[in-house]
Coordinates of C-alpha atoms in Angstrom, one line a residue:
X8 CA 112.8 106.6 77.9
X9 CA 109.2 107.8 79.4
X10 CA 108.7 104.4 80.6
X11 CA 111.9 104.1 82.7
X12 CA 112.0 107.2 83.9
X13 CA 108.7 107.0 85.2
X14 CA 109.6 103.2 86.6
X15 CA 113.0 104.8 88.5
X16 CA 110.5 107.6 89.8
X17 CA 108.1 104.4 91.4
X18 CA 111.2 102.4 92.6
X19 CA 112.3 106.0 94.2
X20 CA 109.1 106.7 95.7
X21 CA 109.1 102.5 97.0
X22 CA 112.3 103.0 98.7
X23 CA 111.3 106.0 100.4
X24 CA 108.2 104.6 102.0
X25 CA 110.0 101.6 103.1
X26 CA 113.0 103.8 104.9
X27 CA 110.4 105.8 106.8
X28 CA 108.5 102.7 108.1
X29 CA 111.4 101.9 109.8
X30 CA 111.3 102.3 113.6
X31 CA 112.4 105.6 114.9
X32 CA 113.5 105.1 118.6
X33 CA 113.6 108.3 121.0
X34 CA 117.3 109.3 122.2
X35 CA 117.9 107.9 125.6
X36 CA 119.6 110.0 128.7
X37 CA 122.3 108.5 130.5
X38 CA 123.8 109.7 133.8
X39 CA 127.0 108.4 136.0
X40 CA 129.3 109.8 138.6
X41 CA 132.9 109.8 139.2
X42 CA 134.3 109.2 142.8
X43 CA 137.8 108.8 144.1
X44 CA 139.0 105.8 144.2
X45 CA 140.6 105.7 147.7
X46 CA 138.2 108.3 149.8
X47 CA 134.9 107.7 147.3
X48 CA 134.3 111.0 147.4
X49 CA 133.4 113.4 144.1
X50 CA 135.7 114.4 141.6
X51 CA 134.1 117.4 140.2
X52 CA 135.4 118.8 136.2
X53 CA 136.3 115.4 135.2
X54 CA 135.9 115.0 131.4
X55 CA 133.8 112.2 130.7
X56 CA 133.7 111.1 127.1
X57 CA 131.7 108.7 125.2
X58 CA 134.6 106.6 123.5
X59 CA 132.5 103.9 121.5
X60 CA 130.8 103.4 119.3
X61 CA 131.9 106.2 117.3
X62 CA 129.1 107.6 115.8
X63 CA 128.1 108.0 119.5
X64 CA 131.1 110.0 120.2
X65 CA 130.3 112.9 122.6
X66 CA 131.7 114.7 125.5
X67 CA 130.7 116.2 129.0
X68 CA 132.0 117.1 132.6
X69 CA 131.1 116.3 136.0
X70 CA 129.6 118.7 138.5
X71 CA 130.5 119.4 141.9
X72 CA 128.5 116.0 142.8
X73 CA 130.7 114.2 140.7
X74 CA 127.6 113.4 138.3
X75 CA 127.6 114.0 134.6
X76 CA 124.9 113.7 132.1
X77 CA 124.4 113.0 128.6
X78 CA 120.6 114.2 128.0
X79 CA 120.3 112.9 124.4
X80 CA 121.8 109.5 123.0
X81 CA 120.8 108.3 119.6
X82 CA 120.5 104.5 120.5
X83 CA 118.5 102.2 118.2
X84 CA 119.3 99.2 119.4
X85 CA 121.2 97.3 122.3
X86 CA 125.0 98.1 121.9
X87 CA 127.8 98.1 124.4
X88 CA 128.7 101.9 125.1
X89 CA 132.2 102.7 126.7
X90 CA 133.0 105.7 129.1
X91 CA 136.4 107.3 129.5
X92 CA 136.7 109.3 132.6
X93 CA 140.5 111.8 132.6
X94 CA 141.4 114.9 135.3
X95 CA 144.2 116.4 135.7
X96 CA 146.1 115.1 138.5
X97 CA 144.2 111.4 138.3
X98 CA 144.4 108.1 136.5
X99 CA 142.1 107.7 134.1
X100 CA 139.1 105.4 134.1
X101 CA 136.9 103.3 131.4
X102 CA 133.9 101.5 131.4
X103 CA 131.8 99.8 129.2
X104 CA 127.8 99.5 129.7
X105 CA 125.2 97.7 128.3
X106 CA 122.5 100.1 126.4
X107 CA 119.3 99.5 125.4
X108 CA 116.6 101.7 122.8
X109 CA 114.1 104.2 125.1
X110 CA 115.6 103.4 128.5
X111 CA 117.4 104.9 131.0
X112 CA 121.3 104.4 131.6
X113 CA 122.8 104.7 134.7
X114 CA 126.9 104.2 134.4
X115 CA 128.3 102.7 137.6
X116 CA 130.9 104.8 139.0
X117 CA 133.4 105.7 137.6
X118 CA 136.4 105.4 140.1
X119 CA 139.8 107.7 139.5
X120 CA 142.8 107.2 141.8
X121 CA 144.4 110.6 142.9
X122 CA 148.2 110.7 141.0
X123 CA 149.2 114.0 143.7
X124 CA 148.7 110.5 146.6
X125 CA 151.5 109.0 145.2
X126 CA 153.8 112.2 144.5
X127 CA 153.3 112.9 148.1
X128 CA 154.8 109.3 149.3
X129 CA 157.8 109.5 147.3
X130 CA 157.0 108.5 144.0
X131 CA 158.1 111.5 141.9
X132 CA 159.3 110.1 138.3
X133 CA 162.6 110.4 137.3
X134 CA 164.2 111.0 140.6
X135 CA 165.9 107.6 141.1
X136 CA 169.4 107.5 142.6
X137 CA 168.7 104.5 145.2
X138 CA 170.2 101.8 142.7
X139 CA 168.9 98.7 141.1
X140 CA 165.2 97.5 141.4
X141 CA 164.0 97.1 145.2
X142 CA 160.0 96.9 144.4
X143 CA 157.5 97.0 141.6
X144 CA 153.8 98.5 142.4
X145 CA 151.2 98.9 140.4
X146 CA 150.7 102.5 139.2
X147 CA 147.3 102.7 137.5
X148 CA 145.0 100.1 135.2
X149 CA 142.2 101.1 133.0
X150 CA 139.9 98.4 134.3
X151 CA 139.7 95.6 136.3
X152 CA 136.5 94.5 134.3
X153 CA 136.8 92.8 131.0
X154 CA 134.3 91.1 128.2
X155 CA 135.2 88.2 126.8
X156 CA 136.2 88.2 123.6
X157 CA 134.1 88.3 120.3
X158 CA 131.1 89.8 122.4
X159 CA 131.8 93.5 121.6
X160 CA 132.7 95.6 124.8
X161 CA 136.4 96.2 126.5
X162 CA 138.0 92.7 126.1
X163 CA 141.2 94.3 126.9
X164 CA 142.8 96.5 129.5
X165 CA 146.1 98.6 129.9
X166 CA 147.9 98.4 133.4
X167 CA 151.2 100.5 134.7
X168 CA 153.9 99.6 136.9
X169 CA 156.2 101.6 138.7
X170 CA 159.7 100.1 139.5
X171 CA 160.9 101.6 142.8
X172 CA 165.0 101.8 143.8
X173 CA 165.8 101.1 147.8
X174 CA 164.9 104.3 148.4
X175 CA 161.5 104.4 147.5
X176 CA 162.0 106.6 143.9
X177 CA 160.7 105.4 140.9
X178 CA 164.0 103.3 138.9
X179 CA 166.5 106.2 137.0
X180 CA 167.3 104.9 133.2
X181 CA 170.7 104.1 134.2
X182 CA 169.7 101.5 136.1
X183 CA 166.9 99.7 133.6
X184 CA 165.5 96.2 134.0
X185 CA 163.5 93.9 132.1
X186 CA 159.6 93.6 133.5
X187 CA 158.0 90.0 133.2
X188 CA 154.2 89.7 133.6
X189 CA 152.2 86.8 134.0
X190 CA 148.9 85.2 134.5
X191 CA 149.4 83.4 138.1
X192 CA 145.2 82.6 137.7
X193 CA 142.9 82.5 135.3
X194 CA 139.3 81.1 133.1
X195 CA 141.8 78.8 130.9
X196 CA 140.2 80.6 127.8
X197 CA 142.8 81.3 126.0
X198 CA 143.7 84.9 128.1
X199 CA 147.3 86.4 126.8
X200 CA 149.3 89.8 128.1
X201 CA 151.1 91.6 125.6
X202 CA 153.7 92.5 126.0
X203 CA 155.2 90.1 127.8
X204 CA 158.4 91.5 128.7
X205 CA 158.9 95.5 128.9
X206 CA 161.8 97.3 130.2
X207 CA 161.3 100.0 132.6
X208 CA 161.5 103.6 130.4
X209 CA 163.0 107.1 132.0
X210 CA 160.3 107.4 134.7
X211 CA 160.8 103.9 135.9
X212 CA 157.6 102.7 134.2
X213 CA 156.4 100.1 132.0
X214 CA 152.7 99.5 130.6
X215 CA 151.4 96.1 128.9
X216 CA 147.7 95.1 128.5
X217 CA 145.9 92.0 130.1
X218 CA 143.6 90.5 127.0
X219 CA 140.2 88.1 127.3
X220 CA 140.0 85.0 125.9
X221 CA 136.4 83.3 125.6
X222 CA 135.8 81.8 129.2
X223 CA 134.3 84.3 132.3
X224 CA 136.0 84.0 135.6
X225 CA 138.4 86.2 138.2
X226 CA 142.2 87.0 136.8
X227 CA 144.9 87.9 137.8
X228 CA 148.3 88.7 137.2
X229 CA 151.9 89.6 138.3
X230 CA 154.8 91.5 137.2
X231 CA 158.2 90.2 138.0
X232 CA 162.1 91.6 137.9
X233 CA 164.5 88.9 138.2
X234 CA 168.0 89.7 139.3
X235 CA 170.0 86.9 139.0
X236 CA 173.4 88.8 140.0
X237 CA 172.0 89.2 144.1
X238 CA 170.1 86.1 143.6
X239 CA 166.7 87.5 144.1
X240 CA 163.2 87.8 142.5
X241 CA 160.9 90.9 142.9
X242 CA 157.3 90.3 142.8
X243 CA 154.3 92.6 142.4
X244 CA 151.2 91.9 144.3
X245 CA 149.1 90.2 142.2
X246 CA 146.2 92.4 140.1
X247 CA 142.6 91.0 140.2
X248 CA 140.4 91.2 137.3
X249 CA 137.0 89.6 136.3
X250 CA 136.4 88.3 133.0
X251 CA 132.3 89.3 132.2
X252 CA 130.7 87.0 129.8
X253 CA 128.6 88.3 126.8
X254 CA 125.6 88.6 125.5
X255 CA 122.5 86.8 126.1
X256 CA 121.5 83.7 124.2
X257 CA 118.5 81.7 124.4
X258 CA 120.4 78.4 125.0
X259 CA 121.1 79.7 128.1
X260 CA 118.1 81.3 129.0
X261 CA 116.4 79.9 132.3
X262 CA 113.0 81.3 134.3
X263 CA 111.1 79.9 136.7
X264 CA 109.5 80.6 140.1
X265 CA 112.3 81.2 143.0
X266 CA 112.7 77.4 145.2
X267 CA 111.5 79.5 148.3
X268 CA 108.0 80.2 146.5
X269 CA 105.7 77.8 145.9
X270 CA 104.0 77.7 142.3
X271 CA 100.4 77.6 143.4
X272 CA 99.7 80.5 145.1
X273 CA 96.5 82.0 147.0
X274 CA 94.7 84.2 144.1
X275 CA 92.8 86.2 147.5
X276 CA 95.9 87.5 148.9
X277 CA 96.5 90.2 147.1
X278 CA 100.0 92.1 147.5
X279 CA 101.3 88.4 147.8
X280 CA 105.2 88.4 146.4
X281 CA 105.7 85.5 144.2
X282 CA 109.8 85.6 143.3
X283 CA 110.4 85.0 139.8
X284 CA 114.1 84.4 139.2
X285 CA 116.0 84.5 135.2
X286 CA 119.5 82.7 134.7
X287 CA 121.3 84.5 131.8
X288 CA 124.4 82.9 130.2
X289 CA 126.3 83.6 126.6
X290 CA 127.1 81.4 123.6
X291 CA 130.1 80.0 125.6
X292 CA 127.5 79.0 128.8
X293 CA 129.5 82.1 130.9
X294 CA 127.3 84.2 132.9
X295 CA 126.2 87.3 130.9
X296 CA 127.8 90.5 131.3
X297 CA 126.7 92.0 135.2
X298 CA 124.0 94.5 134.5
X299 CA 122.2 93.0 131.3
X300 CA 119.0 94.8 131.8
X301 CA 115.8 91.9 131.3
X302 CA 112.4 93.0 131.2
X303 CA 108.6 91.2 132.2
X304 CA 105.3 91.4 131.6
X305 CA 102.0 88.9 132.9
X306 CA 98.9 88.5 131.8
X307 CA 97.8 87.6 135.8
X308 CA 98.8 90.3 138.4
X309 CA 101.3 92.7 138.3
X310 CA 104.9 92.4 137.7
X311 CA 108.1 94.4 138.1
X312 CA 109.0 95.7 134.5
X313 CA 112.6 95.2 134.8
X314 CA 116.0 94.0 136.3
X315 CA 120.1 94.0 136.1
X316 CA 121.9 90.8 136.1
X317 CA 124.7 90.5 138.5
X318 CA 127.7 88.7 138.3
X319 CA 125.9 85.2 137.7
X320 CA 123.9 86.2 135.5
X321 CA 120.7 86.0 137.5
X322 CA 118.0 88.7 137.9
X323 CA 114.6 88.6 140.3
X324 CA 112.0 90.3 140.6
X325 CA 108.7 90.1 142.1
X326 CA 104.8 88.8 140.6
X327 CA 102.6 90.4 143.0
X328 CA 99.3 88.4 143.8
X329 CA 96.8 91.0 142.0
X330 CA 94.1 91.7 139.4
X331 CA 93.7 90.7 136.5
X332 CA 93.4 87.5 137.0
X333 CA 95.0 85.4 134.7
X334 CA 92.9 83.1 132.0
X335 CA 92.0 79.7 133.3
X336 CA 94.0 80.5 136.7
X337 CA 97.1 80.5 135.1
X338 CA 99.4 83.2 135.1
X339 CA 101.9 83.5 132.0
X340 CA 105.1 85.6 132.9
X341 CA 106.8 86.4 129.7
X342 CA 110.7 87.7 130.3
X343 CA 112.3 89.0 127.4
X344 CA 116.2 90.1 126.5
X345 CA 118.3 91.1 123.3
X346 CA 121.1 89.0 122.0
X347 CA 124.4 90.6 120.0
X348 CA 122.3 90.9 116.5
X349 CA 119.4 93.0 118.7
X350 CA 117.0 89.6 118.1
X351 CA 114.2 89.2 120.9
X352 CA 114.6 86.4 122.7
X353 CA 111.9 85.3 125.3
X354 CA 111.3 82.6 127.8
X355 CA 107.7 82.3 129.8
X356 CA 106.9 80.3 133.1
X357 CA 103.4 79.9 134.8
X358 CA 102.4 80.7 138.3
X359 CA 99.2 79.3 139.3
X360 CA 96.3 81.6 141.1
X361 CA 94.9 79.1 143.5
X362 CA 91.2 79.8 144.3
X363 CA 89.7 78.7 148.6
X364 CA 88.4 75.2 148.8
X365 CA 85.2 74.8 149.0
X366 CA 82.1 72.3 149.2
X367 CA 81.5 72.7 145.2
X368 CA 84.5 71.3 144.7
X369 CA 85.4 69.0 147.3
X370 CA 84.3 65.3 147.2
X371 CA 84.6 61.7 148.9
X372 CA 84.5 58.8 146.7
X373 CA 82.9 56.0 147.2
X374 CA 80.0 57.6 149.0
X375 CA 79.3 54.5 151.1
X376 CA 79.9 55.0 154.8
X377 CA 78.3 52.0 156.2
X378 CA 80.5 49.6 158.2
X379 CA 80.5 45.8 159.9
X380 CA 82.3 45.2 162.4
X381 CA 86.1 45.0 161.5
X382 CA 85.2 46.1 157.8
X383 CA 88.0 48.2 156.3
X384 CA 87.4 50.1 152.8
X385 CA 89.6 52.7 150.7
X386 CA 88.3 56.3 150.2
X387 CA 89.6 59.2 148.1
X388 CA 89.2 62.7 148.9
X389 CA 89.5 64.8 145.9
X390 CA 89.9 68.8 146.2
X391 CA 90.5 71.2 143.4
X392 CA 89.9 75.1 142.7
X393 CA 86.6 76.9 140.7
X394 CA 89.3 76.6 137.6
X395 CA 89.6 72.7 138.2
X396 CA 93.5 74.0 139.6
X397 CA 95.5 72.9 143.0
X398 CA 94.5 74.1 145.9
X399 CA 97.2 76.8 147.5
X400 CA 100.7 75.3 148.7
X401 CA 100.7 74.8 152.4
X402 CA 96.1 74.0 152.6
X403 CA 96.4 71.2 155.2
X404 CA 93.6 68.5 155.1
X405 CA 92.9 66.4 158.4
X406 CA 90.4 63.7 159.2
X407 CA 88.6 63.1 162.1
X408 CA 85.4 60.6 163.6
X409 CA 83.8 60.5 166.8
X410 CA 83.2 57.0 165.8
X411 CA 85.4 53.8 165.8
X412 CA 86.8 53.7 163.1
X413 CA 90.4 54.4 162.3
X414 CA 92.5 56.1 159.7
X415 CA 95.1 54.7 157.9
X416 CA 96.4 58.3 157.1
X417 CA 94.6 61.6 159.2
X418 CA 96.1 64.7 157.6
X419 CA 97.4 65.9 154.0
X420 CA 99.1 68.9 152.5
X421 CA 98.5 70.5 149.5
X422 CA 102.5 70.6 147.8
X423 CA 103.6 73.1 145.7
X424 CA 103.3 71.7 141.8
X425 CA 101.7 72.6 138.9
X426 CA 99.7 69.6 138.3
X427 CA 96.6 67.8 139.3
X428 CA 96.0 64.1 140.7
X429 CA 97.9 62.0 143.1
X430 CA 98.7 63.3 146.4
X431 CA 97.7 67.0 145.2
X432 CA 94.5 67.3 144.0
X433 CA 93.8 63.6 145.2
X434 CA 94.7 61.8 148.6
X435 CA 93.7 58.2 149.4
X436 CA 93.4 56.6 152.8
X437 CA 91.7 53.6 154.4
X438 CA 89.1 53.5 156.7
X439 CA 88.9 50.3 159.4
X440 CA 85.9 49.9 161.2
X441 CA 86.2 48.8 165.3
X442 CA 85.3 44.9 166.3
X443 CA 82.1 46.3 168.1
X444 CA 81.1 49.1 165.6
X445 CA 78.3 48.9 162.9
X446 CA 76.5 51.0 160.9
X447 CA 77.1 54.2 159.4
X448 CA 80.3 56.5 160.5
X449 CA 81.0 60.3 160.0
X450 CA 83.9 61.3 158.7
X451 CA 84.8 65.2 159.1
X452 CA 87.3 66.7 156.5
X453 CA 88.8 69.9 157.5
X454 CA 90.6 72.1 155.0
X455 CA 92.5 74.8 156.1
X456 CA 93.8 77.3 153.2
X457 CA 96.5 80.2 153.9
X458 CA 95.2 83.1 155.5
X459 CA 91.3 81.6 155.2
X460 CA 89.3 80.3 158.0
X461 CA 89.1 76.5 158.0
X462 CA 86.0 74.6 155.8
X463 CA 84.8 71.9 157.5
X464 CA 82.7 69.4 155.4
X465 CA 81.0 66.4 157.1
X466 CA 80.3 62.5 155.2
X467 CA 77.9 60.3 156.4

């Protein structure tokens, strides 16, 4: 009995090590504001409430700025956090936000439409005395933003429509009709309202909610009122929604330097922006979710440490031409992200740091420059950087002779590629000697690198 108490003590003692090896992440702040919908302007006192994940469930107000605050959020790993935003007098708003451990959140606005707007124009439920249906508007909708589904997030959102009588008052009871809504455009993933059919209730309302299906892509739908006894059909103005895709995965995880950079860059310019772009899509090759934060790090220059996606899915920022300089001349930039299960996933791309041209490395082969008369004979001019690396996009290379002879090609440029050899590193031309010349020519290679004065080398 000894013996297994004292093995249940070790196994105790085991456990407990291993739980307090496990990472401990500092709380993270988050800040948003809430505007007014119509006039953007702030809505102090609102009550802004952390509605999921529930263990995160907390609860603050705005401030005369509109701006609210939660100073200390226990976040561990990167979740999908959802606001609710209620005053008095306003519709109600939510939002849901990607989080990450030890970073910042900022909550785009959070936008409530003033409820007293509409009492003012007419609208006062339950005052109805105009008749049957006239018009249908909508009265409020939680959000116009969705996830698609199975990716965590609001994949669903509740809308209200007010049926109106001929005189502008919400629809009385007595006078009740059937609401239709319907998806007029859509993804094609499988998106569904329910339900489909309401009738309007005592205030001349009725409330469905628009659901995601698994493909990204602007919505929208309309509610209808048939009424077959005038022979007419009321229509709502369509509701647009967008349909965000989900989380990151590394099937669909693209970097590379921006088309309007080259890859070979001047390593002496320093402050030189190189754009690096990443292209973010989910498991079902949608964009990712707009504001998926992804974050960088180089082993040549510096980098910025972090970016948003947008609504493609695509994030830049900039490499700036700097020390250190990276090993061999090659930079490494390393752009990482976190998927649904909180697994790192990473992509790199290189940027080369192109050293000047000079003598050391520039040579002409063959080294024979003697001519007859009419002799014609191939040369190749071979240029590379101290690290053996292509010159910098945009180095021009021209040929010139105060003899006769003539070129069968007089100037080069250095593209913009990662690689060495034919018509980068090496350009070929051919050299014809005139009728009447003979002897040895000069040939003059001038290299002209951004921002550098030009290096003129002479072969004879």
């Amino acid at each position: 009995m000894k013996q297994k108490g004292y093995l249940l003590s070790i196994l105790i003692f085991s456990l407990l090590i291993l739980l307090s090896c496990e990472k401990i992440y500092d709380p993270i702040e988050i800040r948003g504001r809430v505007v007014d919908l119509e006039t953007s302007q702030p809505i102090s006192n609102a009550t802004v409430t952390i509605t999921s994940p529930a263990d995160l469930s907390e609860q603050t107000f705005s401030n005369e700025a509109g701006e609210f605050i939660f100073s200390e959020v226990a976040v561990d790993s990167v979740i999908d956090i959802t606001f609710q935003a209620i005053r008095e007098g306003f519709s109600s708003e939510q939002i849901t936000v990607l989080a990450a451990p030890e970073r910042l959140l900022v909550v785009p606005e959070l936008k409530l439409r003033n409820l007293q707007t509409d009492d003012d124009n007419g609208t006062t439920p339950g005052t109805g005395n105009g008749g049957g249906a006239a018009a249908i508007q909508l009265l409020d909708i939680r959000s116009t933003t969705l996830n698609i589904a199975e990716t965590g997030g609001g994949t669903s959102s509740a809308f209200t429509f007010v049926v109106l009588d001929s005189t502008d008052a919400p629809l009385s009871a007595a006078n009740a009709v059937d609401v239709e809504f319907r998806i007029t455009e859509g993804p094609g993933g499988g998106e569904s309202i329910s339900p489909a059919t309401v009738r309007t209730n005592e205030q001349g309302t009725v409330t469905s909610s628009i659901f995601a299906g698994n493909s990204a892509g602007n919505l929208k739908i309309e509610a209808k009122i048939e009424r077959p006894e005038h022979g007419i059909t009321i229509r709502s103005t369509p509701i647009a929604l967008t349909i965000h895709g989900g989380f990151p995965n590394l099937d669909h995880f693209t970097i590379a330097v921006n088309a309007s950079s080259p890859v070979n860059v001047p390593r002496y310019l320093a402050g030189l922006r190189v754009p690096i772009d990443v292209i973010l899509g989910d498991k079902f090759s949608n964009p990712v979710k707009p504001e998926t934060p992804v974050y960088f790090n180089t082993d040549g220059g510096v980098i910025q440490g972090s970016g948003l996606t947008d609504a493609d899915g695509e994030v830049q920022v900039d490499l700036l031409v700097a020390n250190p300089q990276p090993p061999a001349g090659i930079a490494t930039v390393r752009a990482h992200t976190f998927d649904e299960n909180d697994n790192e996933l990473s992509k790199i791309t290189n940027v080369i740091f192109s050293g000047p041209p000079s003598t050391e490395f520039t040579s002409l082969s063959p080294m024979n420059f003697n001519f007859n008369p009419g002799q014609t004979r191939n040369y190749t001019l071979t240029l590379t950087d101290d690290n053996g690396n292509i010159l910098p996009a945009g180095t021009s290379i021209s040929l010139d002779s105060d003899d006769d002879i003539e070129f069968s090609r007089d100037s080069f440029e250095v593209p913009s590629s990662y690689f060495t050899g034919s018509n980068r590193t090496q350009f070929t031309f051919r050299v014809t000697a005139g009728e009447e010349f003979s002897g040895n020519a000069e040939i003059e290679v001038t290299i002209e690198a951004p921002g550098l004065a030009p290096l003129i080398i002479v072969y004879n």
